Amino acid sequence: MLIGVPKEVKIHENRVGLVPGSVRELVHHGHKVVVESGAGAEIGFDDRAYEAAGAEILMRAADVFATAEMIVKVKEPQPEEVGALREDQILFTYLHLAADRSLTNALLHSGAVGIAYETVTDNRGGLPLLAPMSEVAGRMSVQVGAHCLETEQGGMGILLGFRHQCGSRGDGYGSLCRGDRPLVAAAL
């Protein structure tokens, strides 16, 4: 199969559909892989790494879409990408179609076969492609929450993991405070 990896175009999306190690494995099993130039640059994989793994580098996303039988991405296709899909093509990516009726209709109109990572199940009914992303989201939630607590973000200026004694409660724990004002009744 001829597999194509375009550079992600969604804002703030720096991941790539296949890393060079995955390309090497696919090529080893007889597949051909084309990668858009710069597709892995944001995560530290330059074009040479993909070429060393056996991929052919194409300069434009349009060439990747026109050439490949299957497109492998990370995020749902953006409008300019949906227009490049064709009837005899497979799209393998996170689709999140429930949240976007216009994307659903555009994909149906393209005739491409969409396989959503979030719907792939294993023999026990688990979601092996969604589980790692859920773990990352869970771990990121604390970091994002801490960022939102910063005063520059409109938060109350709370530093997570910091316990400050605000008065005496007699239990040795004290309260989390901002200045003299208690924010949390008890720190655990």
PDB file of C-alpha atoms in Angstrom:
ATOM      1  CA  MET A   1       0.000   0.000   0.000  1.00  0.00           C
ATOM      2  CA  LEU A   2       1.142   3.552  -0.667  1.00  0.00           C
ATOM      3  CA  ILE A   3       0.792   5.491   2.600  1.00  0.00           C
ATOM      4  CA  GLY A   4       0.972   9.289   2.807  1.00  0.00           C
ATOM      5  CA  VAL A   5       1.788  11.500   5.776  1.00  0.00           C
ATOM      6  CA  PRO A   6       0.986  15.193   5.339  1.00  0.00           C
ATOM      7  CA  LYS A   7       2.151  17.900   7.732  1.00  0.00           C
ATOM      8  CA  GLU A   8      -0.636  18.745  10.191  1.00  0.00           C
ATOM      9  CA  VAL A   9      -2.220  22.111   9.377  1.00  0.00           C
ATOM     10  CA  LYS A  10      -4.542  22.531  12.362  1.00  0.00           C
ATOM     11  CA  ILE A  11      -3.387  25.442  14.536  1.00  0.00           C
ATOM     12  CA  HIS A  12      -1.184  24.370  17.477  1.00  0.00           C
ATOM     13  CA  GLU A  13      -0.982  20.775  16.244  1.00  0.00           C
ATOM     14  CA  ASN A  14       2.665  19.757  16.057  1.00  0.00           C
ATOM     15  CA  ARG A  15       2.341  15.981  16.116  1.00  0.00           C
ATOM     16  CA  VAL A  16       2.811  13.832  13.018  1.00  0.00           C
ATOM     17  CA  GLY A  17       0.903  10.780  11.788  1.00  0.00           C
ATOM     18  CA  LEU A  18       3.969   8.525  11.590  1.00  0.00           C
ATOM     19  CA  VAL A  19       7.409   8.843  13.151  1.00  0.00           C
ATOM     20  CA  PRO A  20      10.455   7.500  11.283  1.00  0.00           C
ATOM     21  CA  GLY A  21      10.417   4.251  13.283  1.00  0.00           C
ATOM     22  CA  SER A  22       6.860   3.565  12.132  1.00  0.00           C
ATOM     23  CA  VAL A  23       7.839   4.374   8.540  1.00  0.00           C
ATOM     24  CA  ARG A  24      10.736   1.911   8.779  1.00  0.00           C
ATOM     25  CA  GLU A  25       8.388  -0.821   9.996  1.00  0.00           C
ATOM     26  CA  LEU A  26       5.877  -0.186   7.196  1.00  0.00           C
ATOM     27  CA  VAL A  27       8.603  -0.159   4.535  1.00  0.00           C
ATOM     28  CA  HIS A  28      10.049  -3.373   6.005  1.00  0.00           C
ATOM     29  CA  HIS A  29       6.651  -5.003   5.455  1.00  0.00           C
ATOM     30  CA  GLY A  30       6.529  -3.966   1.792  1.00  0.00           C
ATOM     31  CA  HIS A  31       4.613  -0.691   1.934  1.00  0.00           C
ATOM     32  CA  LYS A  32       5.717   2.546   0.324  1.00  0.00           C
ATOM     33  CA  VAL A  33       5.522   5.756   2.390  1.00  0.00           C
ATOM     34  CA  VAL A  34       5.533   9.364   1.200  1.00  0.00           C
ATOM     35  CA  VAL A  35       5.915  12.185   3.725  1.00  0.00           C
ATOM     36  CA  GLU A  36       5.375  15.895   3.215  1.00  0.00           C
ATOM     37  CA  SER A  37       8.572  17.859   3.722  1.00  0.00           C
ATOM     38  CA  GLY A  38       8.712  19.238   7.266  1.00  0.00           C
ATOM     39  CA  ALA A  39       5.934  16.988   8.600  1.00  0.00           C
ATOM     40  CA  GLY A  40       7.967  15.895  11.630  1.00  0.00           C
ATOM     41  CA  ALA A  41      10.102  18.998  12.119  1.00  0.00           C
ATOM     42  CA  GLU A  42       8.151  20.333  15.114  1.00  0.00           C
ATOM     43  CA  ILE A  43       8.824  17.164  17.100  1.00  0.00           C
ATOM     44  CA  GLY A  44      12.468  16.794  16.116  1.00  0.00           C
ATOM     45  CA  PHE A  45      12.291  14.551  13.022  1.00  0.00           C
ATOM     46  CA  ASP A  46      13.745  16.188   9.923  1.00  0.00           C
ATOM     47  CA  ASP A  47      13.253  14.972   6.356  1.00  0.00           C
ATOM     48  CA  ARG A  48      16.574  13.075   6.450  1.00  0.00           C
ATOM     49  CA  ALA A  49      15.268  10.880   9.296  1.00  0.00           C
ATOM     50  CA  TYR A  50      12.249   9.923   7.194  1.00  0.00           C
ATOM     51  CA  GLU A  51      14.408   9.275   4.141  1.00  0.00           C
ATOM     52  CA  ALA A  52      16.749   7.082   6.214  1.00  0.00           C
ATOM     53  CA  ALA A  53      13.667   5.097   7.300  1.00  0.00           C
ATOM     54  CA  GLY A  54      12.712   4.536   3.658  1.00  0.00           C
ATOM     55  CA  ALA A  55      10.179   7.293   2.986  1.00  0.00           C
ATOM     56  CA  GLU A  56      10.083   9.497  -0.074  1.00  0.00           C
ATOM     57  CA  ILE A  57       9.793  13.203   0.745  1.00  0.00           C
ATOM     58  CA  LEU A  58       7.260  15.239  -1.247  1.00  0.00           C
ATOM     59  CA  MET A  59       7.322  19.010  -1.125  1.00  0.00           C
ATOM     60  CA  ARG A  60       3.573  19.709  -1.005  1.00  0.00           C
ATOM     61  CA  ALA A  61       0.608  18.249   0.883  1.00  0.00           C
ATOM     62  CA  ALA A  62      -1.314  18.235  -2.400  1.00  0.00           C
ATOM     63  CA  ASP A  63       1.232  15.768  -3.784  1.00  0.00           C
ATOM     64  CA  VAL A  64       0.893  13.516  -0.725  1.00  0.00           C
ATOM     65  CA  PHE A  65      -2.921  13.479  -1.042  1.00  0.00           C
ATOM     66  CA  ALA A  66      -2.768  12.931  -4.825  1.00  0.00           C
ATOM     67  CA  THR A  67      -0.287  10.041  -4.532  1.00  0.00           C
ATOM     68  CA  ALA A  68      -1.289   8.061  -1.441  1.00  0.00           C
ATOM     69  CA  GLU A  69      -3.843   5.278  -1.167  1.00  0.00           C
ATOM     70  CA  MET A  70      -4.068   5.871   2.595  1.00  0.00           C
ATOM     71  CA  ILE A  71      -3.523   9.145   4.432  1.00  0.00           C
ATOM     72  CA  VAL A  72      -2.299   8.893   8.033  1.00  0.00           C
ATOM     73  CA  LYS A  73      -2.808  12.000  10.170  1.00  0.00           C
ATOM     74  CA  VAL A  74      -3.218  12.924  13.812  1.00  0.00           C
ATOM     75  CA  LYS A  75      -6.140  15.369  13.781  1.00  0.00           C
ATOM     76  CA  GLU A  76      -9.338  15.593  11.780  1.00  0.00           C
ATOM     77  CA  PRO A  77      -8.830  16.939   8.264  1.00  0.00           C
ATOM     78  CA  GLN A  78      -9.165  20.665   7.821  1.00  0.00           C
ATOM     79  CA  PRO A  79     -11.351  22.046   4.980  1.00  0.00           C
ATOM     80  CA  GLU A  80      -8.436  22.348   2.553  1.00  0.00           C
ATOM     81  CA  GLU A  81      -7.509  18.718   3.256  1.00  0.00           C
ATOM     82  CA  VAL A  82     -11.045  17.330   2.872  1.00  0.00           C
ATOM     83  CA  GLY A  83     -11.112  18.795  -0.618  1.00  0.00           C
ATOM     84  CA  ALA A  84      -7.987  16.794  -1.488  1.00  0.00           C
ATOM     85  CA  LEU A  85      -9.492  13.442  -0.448  1.00  0.00           C
ATOM     86  CA  ARG A  86     -10.833  11.150  -3.143  1.00  0.00           C
ATOM     87  CA  GLU A  87     -13.186   8.188  -3.428  1.00  0.00           C
ATOM     88  CA  ASP A  88     -10.538   5.467  -3.595  1.00  0.00           C
ATOM     89  CA  GLN A  89      -8.607   6.746  -0.557  1.00  0.00           C
ATOM     90  CA  ILE A  90      -8.489   5.722   3.120  1.00  0.00           C
ATOM     91  CA  LEU A  91      -8.138   8.347   5.843  1.00  0.00           C
ATOM     92  CA  PHE A  92      -6.757   7.061   9.160  1.00  0.00           C
ATOM     93  CA  THR A  93      -6.826   9.700  11.906  1.00  0.00           C
ATOM     94  CA  TYR A  94      -8.750  11.020  14.916  1.00  0.00           C
ATOM     95  CA  LEU A  95     -12.017  12.251  13.398  1.00  0.00           C
ATOM     96  CA  HIS A  96     -14.254  13.407  16.297  1.00  0.00           C
ATOM     97  CA  LEU A  97     -17.202  13.552  13.907  1.00  0.00           C
ATOM     98  CA  ALA A  98     -19.883  13.871  16.587  1.00  0.00           C
ATOM     99  CA  ALA A  99     -18.751  17.437  17.203  1.00  0.00           C
ATOM    100  CA  ASP A 100     -18.683  18.577  13.576  1.00  0.00           C
ATOM    101  CA  ARG A 101     -21.605  17.916  11.231  1.00  0.00           C
ATOM    102  CA  SER A 102     -20.075  19.909   8.371  1.00  0.00           C
ATOM    103  CA  LEU A 103     -16.896  17.799   8.490  1.00  0.00           C
ATOM    104  CA  THR A 104     -19.003  14.634   8.544  1.00  0.00           C
ATOM    105  CA  ASN A 105     -20.941  15.757   5.471  1.00  0.00           C
ATOM    106  CA  ALA A 106     -17.776  16.823   3.640  1.00  0.00           C
ATOM    107  CA  LEU A 107     -16.115  13.459   4.325  1.00  0.00           C
ATOM    108  CA  LEU A 108     -19.210  11.622   3.114  1.00  0.00           C
ATOM    109  CA  HIS A 109     -19.211  13.753  -0.029  1.00  0.00           C
ATOM    110  CA  SER A 110     -15.499  13.009  -0.660  1.00  0.00           C
ATOM    111  CA  GLY A 111     -16.198   9.282  -0.877  1.00  0.00           C
ATOM    112  CA  ALA A 112     -13.031   8.477   1.095  1.00  0.00           C
ATOM    113  CA  VAL A 113     -13.161   5.729   3.715  1.00  0.00           C
ATOM    114  CA  GLY A 114     -12.555   7.293   7.123  1.00  0.00           C
ATOM    115  CA  ILE A 115     -11.218   5.146   9.952  1.00  0.00           C
ATOM    116  CA  ALA A 116     -11.291   7.032  13.227  1.00  0.00           C
ATOM    117  CA  TYR A 117      -8.571   6.141  15.740  1.00  0.00           C
ATOM    118  CA  GLU A 118     -11.063   6.687  18.542  1.00  0.00           C
ATOM    119  CA  THR A 119     -13.303   3.861  17.259  1.00  0.00           C
ATOM    120  CA  VAL A 120     -10.669   1.136  16.740  1.00  0.00           C
ATOM    121  CA  THR A 121     -11.226  -1.671  19.254  1.00  0.00           C
ATOM    122  CA  ASP A 122      -9.127  -4.631  20.310  1.00  0.00           C
ATOM    123  CA  ASN A 123     -10.375  -8.193  20.827  1.00  0.00           C
ATOM    124  CA  ARG A 124     -11.532  -7.325  24.375  1.00  0.00           C
ATOM    125  CA  GLY A 125     -13.489  -4.250  23.323  1.00  0.00           C
ATOM    126  CA  GLY A 126     -10.829  -1.813  24.534  1.00  0.00           C
ATOM    127  CA  LEU A 127      -9.797   1.326  22.681  1.00  0.00           C
ATOM    128  CA  PRO A 128      -6.029   0.878  22.209  1.00  0.00           C
ATOM    129  CA  LEU A 129      -5.543   4.044  20.136  1.00  0.00           C
ATOM    130  CA  LEU A 130      -7.684   6.256  22.357  1.00  0.00           C
ATOM    131  CA  ALA A 131      -6.289   5.054  25.696  1.00  0.00           C
ATOM    132  CA  PRO A 132      -2.842   6.694  25.327  1.00  0.00           C
ATOM    133  CA  MET A 133      -4.409  10.004  24.327  1.00  0.00           C
ATOM    134  CA  SER A 134      -6.732   9.849  27.324  1.00  0.00           C
ATOM    135  CA  GLU A 135      -3.733   9.246  29.578  1.00  0.00           C
ATOM    136  CA  VAL A 136      -1.917  12.248  28.100  1.00  0.00           C
ATOM    137  CA  ALA A 137      -5.040  14.401  28.533  1.00  0.00           C
ATOM    138  CA  GLY A 138      -5.356  13.303  32.154  1.00  0.00           C
ATOM    139  CA  ARG A 139      -1.748  14.135  32.891  1.00  0.00           C
ATOM    140  CA  MET A 140      -1.994  17.468  31.067  1.00  0.00           C
ATOM    141  CA  SER A 141      -5.119  18.478  32.994  1.00  0.00           C
ATOM    142  CA  VAL A 142      -3.120  19.338  36.115  1.00  0.00           C
ATOM    143  CA  GLN A 143      -0.606  21.378  34.109  1.00  0.00           C
ATOM    144  CA  VAL A 144      -3.345  23.233  32.228  1.00  0.00           C
ATOM    145  CA  GLY A 145      -5.246  23.826  35.469  1.00  0.00           C
ATOM    146  CA  ALA A 146      -2.115  25.240  37.115  1.00  0.00           C
ATOM    147  CA  HIS A 147      -1.606  27.553  34.133  1.00  0.00           C
ATOM    148  CA  CYS A 148      -5.173  28.821  34.452  1.00  0.00           C
ATOM    149  CA  LEU A 149      -4.582  29.613  38.130  1.00  0.00           C
ATOM    150  CA  GLU A 150      -1.813  32.088  37.227  1.00  0.00           C
ATOM    151  CA  THR A 151      -2.713  35.746  37.719  1.00  0.00           C
ATOM    152  CA  GLU A 152      -1.601  36.520  34.153  1.00  0.00           C
ATOM    153  CA  GLN A 153      -4.349  34.187  32.966  1.00  0.00           C
ATOM    154  CA  GLY A 154      -7.006  35.788  35.176  1.00  0.00           C
ATOM    155  CA  GLY A 155      -6.573  33.227  37.957  1.00  0.00           C
ATOM    156  CA  MET A 156      -6.115  33.819  41.659  1.00  0.00           C
ATOM    157  CA  GLY A 157      -2.347  33.326  41.654  1.00  0.00           C
ATOM    158  CA  ILE A 158      -2.359  29.945  43.368  1.00  0.00           C
ATOM    159  CA  LEU A 159       0.786  27.830  43.259  1.00  0.00           C
ATOM    160  CA  LEU A 160      -0.130  24.149  43.176  1.00  0.00           C
ATOM    161  CA  GLY A 161       1.649  21.936  45.651  1.00  0.00           C
ATOM    162  CA  PHE A 162       2.313  24.803  48.052  1.00  0.00           C
ATOM    163  CA  ARG A 163       0.898  24.710  51.579  1.00  0.00           C
ATOM    164  CA  HIS A 164       0.982  27.863  53.656  1.00  0.00           C
ATOM    165  CA  GLN A 165      -0.121  28.111  57.277  1.00  0.00           C
ATOM    166  CA  CYS A 166      -3.000  30.615  57.538  1.00  0.00           C
ATOM    167  CA  GLY A 167      -3.955  30.779  61.142  1.00  0.00           C
ATOM    168  CA  SER A 168      -4.110  27.821  63.437  1.00  0.00           C
ATOM    169  CA  ARG A 169      -6.618  25.025  63.001  1.00  0.00           C
ATOM    170  CA  GLY A 170      -4.996  22.756  65.522  1.00  0.00           C
ATOM    171  CA  ASP A 171      -4.730  19.813  63.079  1.00  0.00           C
ATOM    172  CA  GLY A 172      -1.313  20.728  61.663  1.00  0.00           C
ATOM    173  CA  TYR A 173      -2.577  21.259  58.131  1.00  0.00           C
ATOM    174  CA  GLY A 174      -3.622  24.889  57.917  1.00  0.00           C
ATOM    175  CA  SER A 175      -5.397  26.356  54.892  1.00  0.00           C
ATOM    176  CA  LEU A 176      -4.241  27.320  51.432  1.00  0.00           C
ATOM    177  CA  CYS A 177      -4.180  31.094  51.320  1.00  0.00           C
ATOM    178  CA  ARG A 178      -3.692  34.059  49.080  1.00  0.00           C
ATOM    179  CA  GLY A 179      -2.492  36.769  51.376  1.00  0.00           C
ATOM    180  CA  ASP A 180      -4.712  36.598  54.441  1.00  0.00           C
ATOM    181  CA  ARG A 181      -7.700  35.052  52.626  1.00  0.00           C
ATOM    182  CA  PRO A 182      -8.227  31.279  52.953  1.00  0.00           C
ATOM    183  CA  LEU A 183      -8.874  29.640  49.564  1.00  0.00           C
ATOM    184  CA  VAL A 184      -9.339  26.022  50.536  1.00  0.00           C
ATOM    185  CA  ALA A 185     -10.743  24.900  53.843  1.00  0.00           C
ATOM    186  CA  ALA A 186      -8.210  22.133  54.277  1.00  0.00           C
ATOM    187  CA  ALA A 187      -5.105  21.098  52.433  1.00  0.00           C
ATOM    188  CA  LEU A 188      -4.884  17.365  51.918  1.00  0.00           C
TER     189      LEU A 188
END
